[in-house]
Tab-separated table of C-alpha atoms in Angstrom:
chain	number	residue	atom	x	y	z
A	1	MET	CA	-42.905	18.081	-2.669
A	2	SER	CA	-40.082	19.032	-0.486
A	3	ASN	CA	-36.651	19.754	-1.709
A	4	ASN	CA	-35.421	16.667	0.140
A	5	GLU	CA	-37.720	14.284	-1.880
A	6	PHE	CA	-35.155	13.836	-4.658
A	7	ASP	CA	-31.487	13.934	-5.065
A	8	LEU	CA	-31.640	15.434	-8.534
A	9	VAL	CA	-34.433	16.825	-10.834
A	10	ILE	CA	-33.792	17.304	-14.489
A	11	ARG	CA	-36.227	19.417	-16.478
A	12	ALA	CA	-36.319	18.950	-20.345
A	13	ARG	CA	-38.777	20.420	-22.804
A	14	ARG	CA	-37.998	17.325	-24.816
A	15	ALA	CA	-37.281	14.082	-22.963
A	16	LEU	CA	-37.725	10.558	-24.479
A	17	VAL	CA	-40.443	8.848	-22.450
A	18	ASP	CA	-42.801	6.075	-23.392
A	19	GLY	CA	-41.408	6.376	-26.996
A	20	GLU	CA	-42.262	9.960	-27.366
A	21	LEU	CA	-40.558	13.320	-26.806
A	22	GLN	CA	-42.334	14.946	-23.946
A	23	ALA	CA	-41.807	18.014	-21.693
A	24	VAL	CA	-41.211	16.473	-18.213
A	25	ALA	CA	-39.254	16.673	-14.917
A	26	VAL	CA	-37.298	13.562	-13.948
A	27	GLY	CA	-36.757	12.995	-10.317
A	28	VAL	CA	-33.775	10.888	-9.309
A	29	ARG	CA	-33.454	9.207	-5.934
A	30	GLU	CA	-30.584	6.901	-4.994
A	31	GLY	CA	-29.507	6.429	-8.464
A	32	VAL	CA	-32.805	5.400	-9.966
A	33	VAL	CA	-35.656	7.347	-11.746
A	34	ALA	CA	-38.196	7.729	-8.884
A	35	GLU	CA	-40.658	10.178	-10.577
A	36	ILE	CA	-41.614	11.474	-13.982
A	37	ALA	CA	-43.901	14.418	-13.910
A	38	GLY	CA	-44.880	17.645	-15.497
A	39	LEU	CA	-42.144	20.276	-16.139
A	40	GLU	CA	-42.742	22.279	-13.043
A	41	GLU	CA	-44.070	19.626	-10.666
A	42	LEU	CA	-40.969	18.375	-9.012
A	43	SER	CA	-38.228	19.988	-6.853
A	44	ALA	CA	-34.940	19.108	-5.423
A	45	ILE	CA	-31.908	20.824	-4.013
A	46	ASP	CA	-30.023	19.953	-7.163
A	47	GLU	CA	-32.085	21.014	-10.171
A	48	ILE	CA	-30.962	21.189	-13.773
A	49	THR	CA	-32.995	22.641	-16.689
A	50	LEU	CA	-31.827	21.757	-20.182
A	51	PRO	CA	-31.487	24.285	-22.812
A	52	ASP	CA	-34.165	24.100	-25.475
A	53	GLU	CA	-31.764	22.830	-28.000
A	54	GLN	CA	-30.853	19.581	-25.939
A	55	VAL	CA	-32.952	16.473	-25.503
A	56	LEU	CA	-32.929	14.190	-22.394
A	57	LEU	CA	-32.383	10.693	-23.556
A	58	PRO	CA	-31.455	7.416	-21.891
A	59	GLY	CA	-27.748	6.583	-22.033
A	60	MET	CA	-26.839	4.511	-25.110
A	61	ILE	CA	-26.028	0.757	-24.630
A	62	ASP	CA	-23.379	-0.885	-26.840
A	63	THR	CA	-23.450	-4.698	-26.606
A	64	HIS	CA	-20.609	-5.235	-29.001
A	65	VAL	CA	-17.271	-3.766	-28.142
A	66	HIS	CA	-13.696	-5.170	-28.224
A	67	ILE	CA	-11.660	-3.527	-25.399
A	68	ASN	CA	-8.730	-6.157	-25.820
A	69	ASP	CA	-7.624	-5.649	-22.097
A	70	PRO	CA	-5.834	-7.484	-20.636
A	71	GLY	CA	-3.124	-8.810	-22.950
A	72	ARG	CA	-3.651	-6.520	-25.971
A	73	SER	CA	-4.165	-3.261	-24.118
A	74	ASP	CA	-1.871	-1.612	-26.527
A	75	TRP	CA	-4.767	-1.883	-28.987
A	76	GLU	CA	-7.269	-0.336	-26.590
A	77	GLY	CA	-7.971	-0.921	-22.791
A	78	PHE	CA	-10.752	-0.275	-20.373
A	79	GLU	CA	-9.664	3.303	-19.517
A	80	THR	CA	-9.563	4.682	-23.091
A	81	ALA	CA	-12.497	2.715	-24.394
A	82	THR	CA	-14.870	3.709	-21.678
A	83	ARG	CA	-13.691	7.419	-21.874
A	84	ALA	CA	-14.551	7.485	-25.467
A	85	ALA	CA	-17.950	5.736	-24.837
A	86	LEU	CA	-18.737	8.344	-22.177
A	87	LYS	CA	-17.954	11.212	-24.536
A	88	GLY	CA	-20.158	9.367	-27.276
A	89	GLY	CA	-23.218	9.245	-25.202
A	90	TYR	CA	-22.914	5.592	-23.800
A	91	THR	CA	-23.360	4.577	-20.277
A	92	THR	CA	-23.219	0.856	-20.616
A	93	LEU	CA	-20.978	-1.438	-22.614
A	94	VAL	CA	-20.764	-5.265	-23.001
A	95	ASP	CA	-17.221	-6.425	-23.708
A	96	MET	CA	-16.457	-9.163	-26.122
A	97	PRO	CA	-14.670	-12.201	-25.090
A	98	LEU	CA	-11.767	-11.563	-27.560
A	99	ASN	CA	-9.199	-10.134	-28.408
A	100	SER	CA	-8.031	-10.074	-24.676
A	101	LEU	CA	-5.489	-12.512	-23.556
A	102	PRO	CA	-6.815	-14.748	-21.981
A	103	SER	CA	-10.015	-14.907	-24.008
A	104	THR	CA	-13.068	-15.048	-21.673
A	105	VAL	CA	-13.654	-18.699	-22.010
A	106	SER	CA	-13.529	-19.719	-18.377
A	107	VAL	CA	-14.502	-18.220	-14.936
A	108	GLU	CA	-10.779	-17.769	-14.214
A	109	ALA	CA	-10.360	-15.678	-17.441
A	110	LEU	CA	-13.402	-13.693	-16.533
A	111	GLU	CA	-12.009	-12.862	-13.205
A	112	THR	CA	-8.616	-11.793	-14.855
A	113	LYS	CA	-10.582	-9.453	-17.250
A	114	LYS	CA	-12.437	-7.956	-14.188
A	115	GLU	CA	-9.202	-7.391	-12.383
A	116	ALA	CA	-8.004	-5.364	-15.487
A	117	ALA	CA	-11.231	-3.374	-15.489
A	118	GLN	CA	-11.502	-2.679	-11.883
A	119	ALA	CA	-11.426	1.162	-11.236
A	120	ASN	CA	-10.656	1.744	-14.812
A	121	CYS	CA	-14.322	2.149	-16.271
A	122	PHE	CA	-16.003	5.358	-16.720
A	123	VAL	CA	-19.216	3.681	-17.755
A	124	ASP	CA	-21.021	0.372	-16.494
A	125	MET	CA	-19.557	-2.751	-17.969
A	126	GLY	CA	-20.926	-6.301	-18.709
A	127	PHE	CA	-19.026	-9.200	-20.240
A	128	TRP	CA	-19.744	-11.920	-22.786
A	129	GLY	CA	-18.314	-15.421	-22.397
A	130	GLY	CA	-16.584	-17.233	-25.321
A	131	ALA	CA	-17.634	-20.529	-26.912
A	132	ILE	CA	-14.731	-22.338	-28.559
A	133	PRO	CA	-13.982	-26.043	-29.264
A	134	GLY	CA	-13.311	-27.775	-25.937
A	135	ASN	CA	-14.876	-25.343	-23.424
A	136	LYS	CA	-18.566	-26.577	-23.388
A	137	ALA	CA	-18.137	-27.555	-19.736
A	138	ASP	CA	-17.177	-23.863	-19.042
A	139	LEU	CA	-20.309	-22.421	-20.226
A	140	GLU	CA	-22.557	-23.175	-17.216
A	141	PRO	CA	-19.958	-21.794	-14.648
A	142	LEU	CA	-19.495	-18.610	-16.872
A	143	HIS	CA	-23.400	-18.322	-17.084
A	144	ARG	CA	-23.623	-18.585	-13.266
A	145	ALA	CA	-20.903	-15.987	-13.054
A	146	GLY	CA	-23.139	-13.484	-14.872
A	147	VAL	CA	-21.964	-13.324	-18.434
A	148	PHE	CA	-24.757	-11.977	-20.770
A	149	GLY	CA	-24.315	-14.956	-23.196
A	150	PHE	CA	-21.560	-16.470	-25.450
A	151	LYS	CA	-19.877	-15.629	-28.577
A	152	CYS	CA	-18.778	-17.989	-31.145
A	153	PHE	CA	-17.232	-17.647	-34.651
A	154	LEU	CA	-18.027	-20.122	-37.637
A	155	ALA	CA	-14.937	-18.828	-39.555
A	156	ASP	CA	-11.439	-17.768	-38.421
A	157	SER	CA	-11.492	-15.160	-35.681
A	158	GLY	CA	-8.295	-13.590	-36.624
A	159	VAL	CA	-6.651	-14.568	-33.418
A	160	PRO	CA	-5.319	-18.175	-32.809
A	161	GLU	CA	-6.548	-18.439	-29.216
A	162	PHE	CA	-10.296	-17.996	-30.174
A	163	PRO	CA	-10.907	-20.941	-32.810
A	164	PRO	CA	-14.411	-21.279	-34.627
A	165	LEU	CA	-16.968	-23.877	-33.988
A	166	ASP	CA	-17.869	-26.117	-36.959
A	167	ALA	CA	-21.602	-26.838	-37.763
A	168	ASP	CA	-21.697	-30.006	-35.596
A	169	GLN	CA	-20.131	-28.066	-32.583
A	170	LEU	CA	-22.549	-25.227	-33.085
A	171	ASN	CA	-25.424	-27.626	-32.787
A	172	GLU	CA	-23.854	-29.253	-29.682
A	173	TYR	CA	-23.244	-25.898	-28.057
A	174	LEU	CA	-26.787	-24.578	-28.837
A	175	ASP	CA	-28.062	-27.520	-26.930
A	176	GLU	CA	-26.232	-26.299	-23.960
A	177	ILE	CA	-27.331	-22.720	-24.541
A	178	ALA	CA	-30.909	-23.862	-24.547
A	179	ARG	CA	-30.549	-25.827	-21.311
A	180	LEU	CA	-29.029	-22.802	-19.726
A	181	GLY	CA	-31.542	-20.293	-21.059
A	182	SER	CA	-28.668	-18.294	-22.276
A	183	LEU	CA	-27.903	-16.563	-25.637
A	184	MET	CA	-25.410	-17.391	-28.380
A	185	ILE	CA	-24.011	-14.543	-30.387
A	186	ILE	CA	-22.561	-15.615	-33.682
A	187	HIS	CA	-19.965	-14.141	-36.215
A	188	ALA	CA	-21.749	-15.713	-39.207
A	189	GLU	CA	-19.375	-16.114	-42.130
A	190	ASP	CA	-18.971	-19.494	-43.764
A	191	PRO	CA	-15.358	-20.822	-43.903
A	192	THR	CA	-15.761	-22.916	-47.051
A	193	THR	CA	-17.094	-19.959	-48.981
A	194	LEU	CA	-14.260	-17.754	-47.860
A	195	GLU	CA	-11.587	-20.303	-48.657
A	196	SER	CA	-12.872	-20.329	-52.328
A	197	ALA	CA	-13.029	-16.693	-52.628
A	198	PRO	CA	-10.026	-14.833	-54.347
A	199	VAL	CA	-7.495	-13.120	-52.037
A	200	VAL	CA	-5.625	-10.353	-53.924
A	201	PRO	CA	-2.985	-8.412	-51.772
A	202	GLY	CA	-3.049	-4.564	-52.355
A	203	ARG	CA	-4.664	-1.264	-51.937
A	204	ALA	CA	-7.867	-1.836	-54.002
A	205	TYR	CA	-10.962	-1.984	-51.688
A	206	SER	CA	-12.868	-3.983	-54.448
A	207	ASP	CA	-10.324	-6.872	-54.197
A	208	PHE	CA	-10.816	-7.023	-50.505
A	209	LEU	CA	-14.596	-6.879	-50.997
A	210	ALA	CA	-14.412	-9.834	-53.443
A	211	SER	CA	-12.646	-11.818	-50.712
A	212	ARG	CA	-15.555	-11.824	-48.386
A	213	PRO	CA	-18.717	-12.399	-50.722
A	214	ASP	CA	-22.231	-11.982	-49.759
A	215	ALA	CA	-22.665	-15.849	-50.085
A	216	SER	CA	-20.382	-16.339	-46.967
A	217	GLU	CA	-22.879	-14.573	-44.754
A	218	VAL	CA	-25.923	-16.073	-46.349
A	219	GLU	CA	-24.694	-19.669	-46.093
A	220	ALA	CA	-23.543	-19.118	-42.439
A	221	ILE	CA	-26.828	-17.681	-41.499
A	222	ARG	CA	-28.659	-20.515	-43.134
A	223	VAL	CA	-26.684	-22.872	-40.859
A	224	VAL	CA	-27.515	-20.800	-37.806
A	225	ILE	CA	-31.160	-20.810	-38.702
A	226	ASP	CA	-31.298	-24.595	-39.042
A	227	ALA	CA	-29.439	-24.993	-35.693
A	228	VAL	CA	-31.838	-22.693	-33.961
A	229	ARG	CA	-34.916	-24.477	-35.361
A	230	ARG	CA	-33.562	-27.785	-34.194
A	231	SER	CA	-32.311	-26.650	-30.734
A	232	GLY	CA	-34.790	-23.953	-29.750
A	233	ALA	CA	-31.875	-21.855	-28.470
A	234	ARG	CA	-31.852	-18.067	-28.548
A	235	ALA	CA	-29.313	-16.812	-31.105
A	236	HIS	CA	-28.160	-13.454	-32.423
A	237	ILE	CA	-26.457	-12.615	-35.634
A	238	LEU	CA	-23.662	-10.231	-35.133
A	239	HIS	CA	-22.696	-7.387	-37.406
A	240	LEU	CA	-24.892	-8.179	-40.504
A	241	SER	CA	-23.329	-6.764	-43.574
A	242	SER	CA	-25.017	-8.401	-46.479
A	243	ALA	CA	-28.651	-7.621	-47.381
A	244	GLU	CA	-28.716	-10.891	-49.407
A	245	ALA	CA	-29.226	-12.689	-46.004
A	246	LEU	CA	-32.438	-10.601	-45.204
A	247	PRO	CA	-34.990	-12.968	-46.867
A	248	LEU	CA	-33.754	-15.914	-44.811
A	249	ILE	CA	-33.847	-13.743	-41.670
A	250	ARG	CA	-37.325	-12.590	-42.403
A	251	GLU	CA	-38.671	-16.110	-42.881
A	252	ALA	CA	-36.971	-17.258	-39.689
A	253	LYS	CA	-38.572	-14.475	-37.762
A	254	GLN	CA	-42.116	-15.113	-39.373
A	255	GLU	CA	-41.642	-18.763	-38.361
A	256	GLY	CA	-41.234	-17.660	-34.767
A	257	LEU	CA	-37.627	-18.592	-34.336
A	258	PRO	CA	-35.770	-16.864	-31.344
A	259	LEU	CA	-33.334	-15.125	-33.727
A	260	THR	CA	-32.215	-11.435	-33.425
A	261	VAL	CA	-29.905	-9.450	-35.715
A	262	GLU	CA	-27.671	-6.526	-35.367
A	263	THR	CA	-25.837	-4.313	-37.928
A	264	CYS	CA	-23.228	-1.557	-37.425
A	265	PRO	CA	-22.807	2.252	-38.064
A	266	HIS	CA	-20.080	1.525	-40.627
A	267	TYR	CA	-22.466	-0.421	-42.783
A	268	LEU	CA	-25.086	2.359	-42.592
A	269	SER	CA	-22.544	5.326	-43.058
A	270	PHE	CA	-20.086	4.090	-45.826
A	271	ASP	CA	-20.294	2.257	-49.096
A	272	ALA	CA	-17.822	0.348	-51.029
A	273	ASP	CA	-17.651	2.757	-53.970
A	274	THR	CA	-16.596	5.672	-51.850
A	275	ILE	CA	-13.742	3.854	-49.800
A	276	ARG	CA	-10.425	5.322	-50.946
A	277	GLU	CA	-7.649	3.161	-52.106
A	278	GLY	CA	-5.621	1.954	-49.293
A	279	SER	CA	-7.874	3.229	-46.534
A	280	THR	CA	-7.585	0.270	-44.173
A	281	ALA	CA	-9.351	2.249	-41.395
A	282	HIS	CA	-12.487	0.988	-43.397
A	283	LYS	CA	-11.527	-2.624	-43.325
A	284	CYS	CA	-13.884	-4.915	-41.247
A	285	CYS	CA	-15.092	-8.484	-41.537
A	286	PRO	CA	-17.687	-8.883	-42.894
A	287	PRO	CA	-16.983	-5.961	-45.218
A	288	ILE	CA	-18.730	-2.677	-46.014
A	289	ARG	CA	-20.747	-3.291	-49.121
A	290	SER	CA	-22.462	-1.442	-51.893
A	291	LEU	CA	-24.950	1.654	-51.492
A	292	ASP	CA	-27.817	-0.623	-52.687
A	293	ASN	CA	-26.909	-3.029	-50.078
A	294	GLN	CA	-26.880	-0.183	-47.518
A	295	ASP	CA	-30.275	0.977	-48.608
A	296	ARG	CA	-31.694	-2.582	-48.040
A	297	LEU	CA	-30.157	-2.527	-44.454
A	298	TRP	CA	-31.906	0.646	-43.686
A	299	ASP	CA	-35.232	-0.842	-44.987
A	300	ALA	CA	-34.694	-3.933	-42.644
A	301	LEU	CA	-34.199	-1.584	-39.722
A	302	ARG	CA	-37.411	0.127	-40.668
A	303	ASP	CA	-39.462	-2.945	-40.828
A	304	GLY	CA	-37.805	-4.733	-37.700
A	305	THR	CA	-35.945	-7.511	-39.564
A	306	ILE	CA	-32.818	-5.997	-38.111
A	307	ASP	CA	-33.342	-5.523	-34.335
A	308	CYS	CA	-30.502	-3.009	-33.288
A	309	ILE	CA	-27.289	-1.187	-34.063
A	310	VAL	CA	-23.937	-1.676	-32.278
A	311	SER	CA	-20.630	-0.270	-32.919
A	312	ASP	CA	-18.436	-3.435	-33.185
A	313	HIS	CA	-15.670	-1.143	-31.946
A	314	SER	CA	-12.527	-3.129	-32.759
A	315	PRO	CA	-9.325	-1.092	-32.548
A	316	SER	CA	-5.756	-2.183	-33.175
A	317	THR	CA	-2.438	-0.320	-33.436
A	318	ALA	CA	-1.481	1.586	-36.466
A	319	GLU	CA	1.095	-0.981	-37.322
A	320	LEU	CA	-1.536	-3.780	-37.520
A	321	LYS	CA	-3.878	-1.482	-39.421
A	322	GLN	CA	-0.949	-1.056	-41.947
A	323	MET	CA	-1.862	2.659	-42.290
A	324	GLU	CA	1.330	3.454	-44.246
A	325	ILE	CA	1.131	0.454	-46.484
A	326	GLY	CA	-2.692	0.231	-47.072
A	327	ASP	CA	-2.765	-3.410	-47.824
A	328	PHE	CA	-6.460	-4.750	-47.349
A	329	ALA	CA	-5.327	-8.319	-47.469
A	330	THR	CA	-3.098	-8.109	-44.379
A	331	ALA	CA	-4.419	-5.248	-42.363
A	332	TRP	CA	-6.175	-5.791	-39.108
A	333	GLY	CA	-10.100	-5.852	-39.734
A	334	GLY	CA	-11.963	-3.634	-37.397
A	335	VAL	CA	-13.564	0.017	-37.300
A	336	SER	CA	-12.731	2.190	-34.208
A	337	SER	CA	-16.103	4.079	-33.645
A	338	ILE	CA	-17.308	3.993	-30.022
A	339	GLN	CA	-17.195	7.847	-29.520
A	340	VAL	CA	-18.910	8.734	-32.775
A	341	ALA	CA	-21.326	5.613	-33.323
A	342	PHE	CA	-24.493	6.992	-31.986
A	343	THR	CA	-24.164	10.349	-33.653
A	344	ALA	CA	-22.947	8.830	-36.909
A	345	VAL	CA	-26.059	6.683	-37.038
A	346	TRP	CA	-28.278	9.705	-36.020
A	347	THR	CA	-26.681	11.710	-38.881
A	348	ALA	CA	-27.375	8.999	-41.453
A	349	ALA	CA	-30.855	8.140	-40.148
A	350	ARG	CA	-32.248	11.623	-40.155
A	351	ALA	CA	-31.086	12.068	-43.721
A	352	ARG	CA	-33.410	9.088	-44.548
A	353	GLY	CA	-36.376	10.481	-42.670
A	354	PHE	CA	-35.986	8.564	-39.344
A	355	GLU	CA	-36.677	10.117	-35.923
A	356	LEU	CA	-34.278	10.325	-32.954
A	357	THR	CA	-36.745	7.952	-31.259
A	358	ASP	CA	-35.903	5.358	-33.965
A	359	VAL	CA	-32.182	5.703	-33.250
A	360	VAL	CA	-32.618	5.353	-29.487
A	361	ARG	CA	-34.717	2.197	-29.984
A	362	TRP	CA	-32.049	0.541	-32.104
A	363	MET	CA	-29.125	1.640	-29.965
A	364	CYS	CA	-30.449	1.672	-26.421
A	365	GLU	CA	-33.858	-0.050	-25.958
A	366	ARG	CA	-33.413	-3.132	-28.056
A	367	PRO	CA	-29.849	-3.876	-27.124
A	368	ALA	CA	-31.079	-3.955	-23.501
A	369	GLU	CA	-33.945	-6.146	-24.238
A	370	ILE	CA	-31.933	-8.675	-26.355
A	371	VAL	CA	-29.388	-9.231	-23.617
A	372	ARG	CA	-32.015	-9.142	-20.906
A	373	MET	CA	-30.211	-6.280	-19.062
A	374	GLN	CA	-32.423	-5.162	-16.159
A	375	GLY	CA	-33.370	-1.640	-15.234
A	376	LYS	CA	-31.631	0.036	-18.313
A	377	GLY	CA	-32.561	1.110	-21.737
A	378	ALA	CA	-35.219	3.793	-21.077
A	379	ILE	CA	-36.291	6.705	-19.071
A	380	ALA	CA	-38.728	4.865	-16.824
A	381	LEU	CA	-39.638	4.453	-13.253
A	382	GLY	CA	-37.322	2.214	-11.244
A	383	HIS	CA	-34.715	2.266	-14.035
A	384	SER	CA	-31.230	3.278	-13.460
A	385	ALA	CA	-30.733	7.092	-14.063
A	386	ASP	CA	-28.397	6.764	-16.914
A	387	LEU	CA	-29.118	9.803	-18.908
A	388	ILE	CA	-27.696	12.145	-21.550
A	389	ALA	CA	-28.418	15.684	-22.503
A	390	TYR	CA	-27.998	15.515	-26.316
A	391	ALA	CA	-28.029	18.377	-28.879
A	392	PRO	CA	-29.394	16.607	-31.990
A	393	ASP	CA	-28.949	19.521	-34.400
A	394	GLU	CA	-25.326	20.573	-33.357
A	395	ARG	CA	-22.928	20.033	-36.190
A	396	TRP	CA	-19.175	19.201	-35.715
A	397	THR	CA	-16.477	17.470	-37.729
A	398	VAL	CA	-14.627	14.434	-36.417
A	399	ASP	CA	-11.096	15.017	-35.728
A	400	VAL	CA	-9.303	11.706	-34.992
A	401	ASN	CA	-6.689	13.425	-32.822
A	402	GLU	CA	-9.507	14.494	-30.465
A	403	LEU	CA	-11.029	10.979	-29.997
A	404	GLU	CA	-10.508	9.219	-26.630
A	405	HIS	CA	-9.708	5.871	-27.835
A	406	ARG	CA	-6.059	4.716	-27.593
A	407	ASN	CA	-4.936	4.451	-31.269
A	408	LYS	CA	-5.937	7.670	-33.297
A	409	ILE	CA	-7.357	5.687	-36.178
A	410	SER	CA	-10.985	6.159	-37.382
A	411	ALA	CA	-12.919	5.750	-40.638
A	412	TYR	CA	-14.921	8.704	-39.578
A	413	ASP	CA	-12.086	11.196	-39.488
A	414	GLY	CA	-13.036	14.304	-41.442
A	415	LEU	CA	-16.631	13.468	-41.457
A	416	GLU	CA	-19.210	16.134	-40.597
A	417	LEU	CA	-21.868	14.765	-38.027
A	418	SER	CA	-25.088	16.197	-36.500
A	419	GLY	CA	-25.589	15.654	-32.716
A	420	ARG	CA	-23.311	15.997	-29.646
A	421	THR	CA	-23.615	14.703	-26.093
A	422	HIS	CA	-23.238	17.457	-23.545
A	423	THR	CA	-23.767	15.951	-20.201
A	424	THR	CA	-23.967	12.288	-19.179
A	425	TRP	CA	-25.491	11.032	-15.819
A	426	LEU	CA	-24.600	7.666	-14.505
A	427	ARG	CA	-27.008	6.550	-11.831
A	428	GLY	CA	-27.977	10.132	-11.442
A	429	VAL	CA	-24.566	11.432	-11.024
A	430	ALA	CA	-22.883	13.807	-13.725
A	431	ALA	CA	-20.163	11.570	-15.133
A	432	THR	CA	-16.895	12.923	-16.209
A	433	THR	CA	-13.574	11.436	-17.413
A	434	ASP	CA	-12.110	12.565	-14.152
A	435	SER	CA	-13.536	9.800	-12.162
A	436	ALA	CA	-13.904	6.138	-13.296
A	437	ASP	CA	-17.329	5.379	-11.591
A	438	GLY	CA	-18.491	2.508	-13.684
A	439	GLN	CA	-19.823	-0.655	-12.162
A	440	PHE	CA	-19.755	-4.246	-13.290
A	441	LEU	CA	-23.032	-5.752	-14.426
A	442	ARG	CA	-24.300	-9.322	-14.325
A	443	LEU	CA	-26.926	-11.039	-16.365
A	444	GLY	CA	-30.404	-10.195	-14.681
A	445	GLU	CA	-29.040	-7.098	-13.052
A	446	GLY	CA	-29.111	-3.354	-13.924
């Protein structure tokens, strides 16, 4: 073929294509993968050959990030969050409807968020809508505006402008979700169970853990499953922490209910017994639980009960995290992880005998499938040429001061990890933190 056939050809002795690592040349034309062929079969004016230690992968997709912009951009912001994502091997994010001000609960609020994001995104960006009491009529306009679905809480969200739905409201809203053919993503903790749990101020992680018992997740997920069975709506359980809920989830999936489930890197990387006293960087809701619980989450990833892994990147200021005081009862709950999430999961997964192909399935392919994101999630013909050159064996130690996100707080600080992203291509163009070339995505578009 002539040199003009492709804009770019990337050669890799190991590239993840059709679920396997293969030696291929990937030809890119006008931002999409136009050809996949043998290692020496394609040519272009711009040709890149990856070193043997690097693997060509699709860019990771994170469907659960809190960028908090506008309104709480001192917590994060589109520029800093997407810089961190780019460095961490991500090419696509979907931003949660909170904790920005306003929350994304109307088309007007969505447009306000897009104005804040315009020309400030280093990766592609999609948006979730919010489902709160009183905004049922806003769901259809938001759906038509291209949000990937709707988030609701069943317990207190932590911010007053985003109140939870009760069980009756959940059923009512799921009827609308089913009518629209949309997706409801649910923070599943039961408020009654939480209200009866002991809250003990202080620096002891065990006290905080006792305040968010397994039963709160189990009961809330039971409510969700019943509502899905009744309505037929698609629903997705966010940040599953408790393995005690897995039997319920397995039964629901065996029944054929349209239910999917995610967990997060912090639940797979840390356990309750090793969290230091006062280390509020590890506080999140639902909480990090025992090592035995973690083992069962990994087993559920292995057998497909848990569908995917997302960061739940949820930063805040050091003051809100109470880093100096270390009071788990009053510190903001959220783990900042977008720059290290993919590599943290790979580090933990390989120690348990998983392959890199497994991690890409959990952190790229399945997220794209669940939210019905077209043209992303794999190195495939016609897909967006969102690619990363990744060195899976390269070891490095996390230094929180070198991370790109705004507030230099991370539960991963000082942790040695395996794997580093060396080059990222966004629609076939090498992406850097010098140019914010991310685009907005809508449901049904890549």
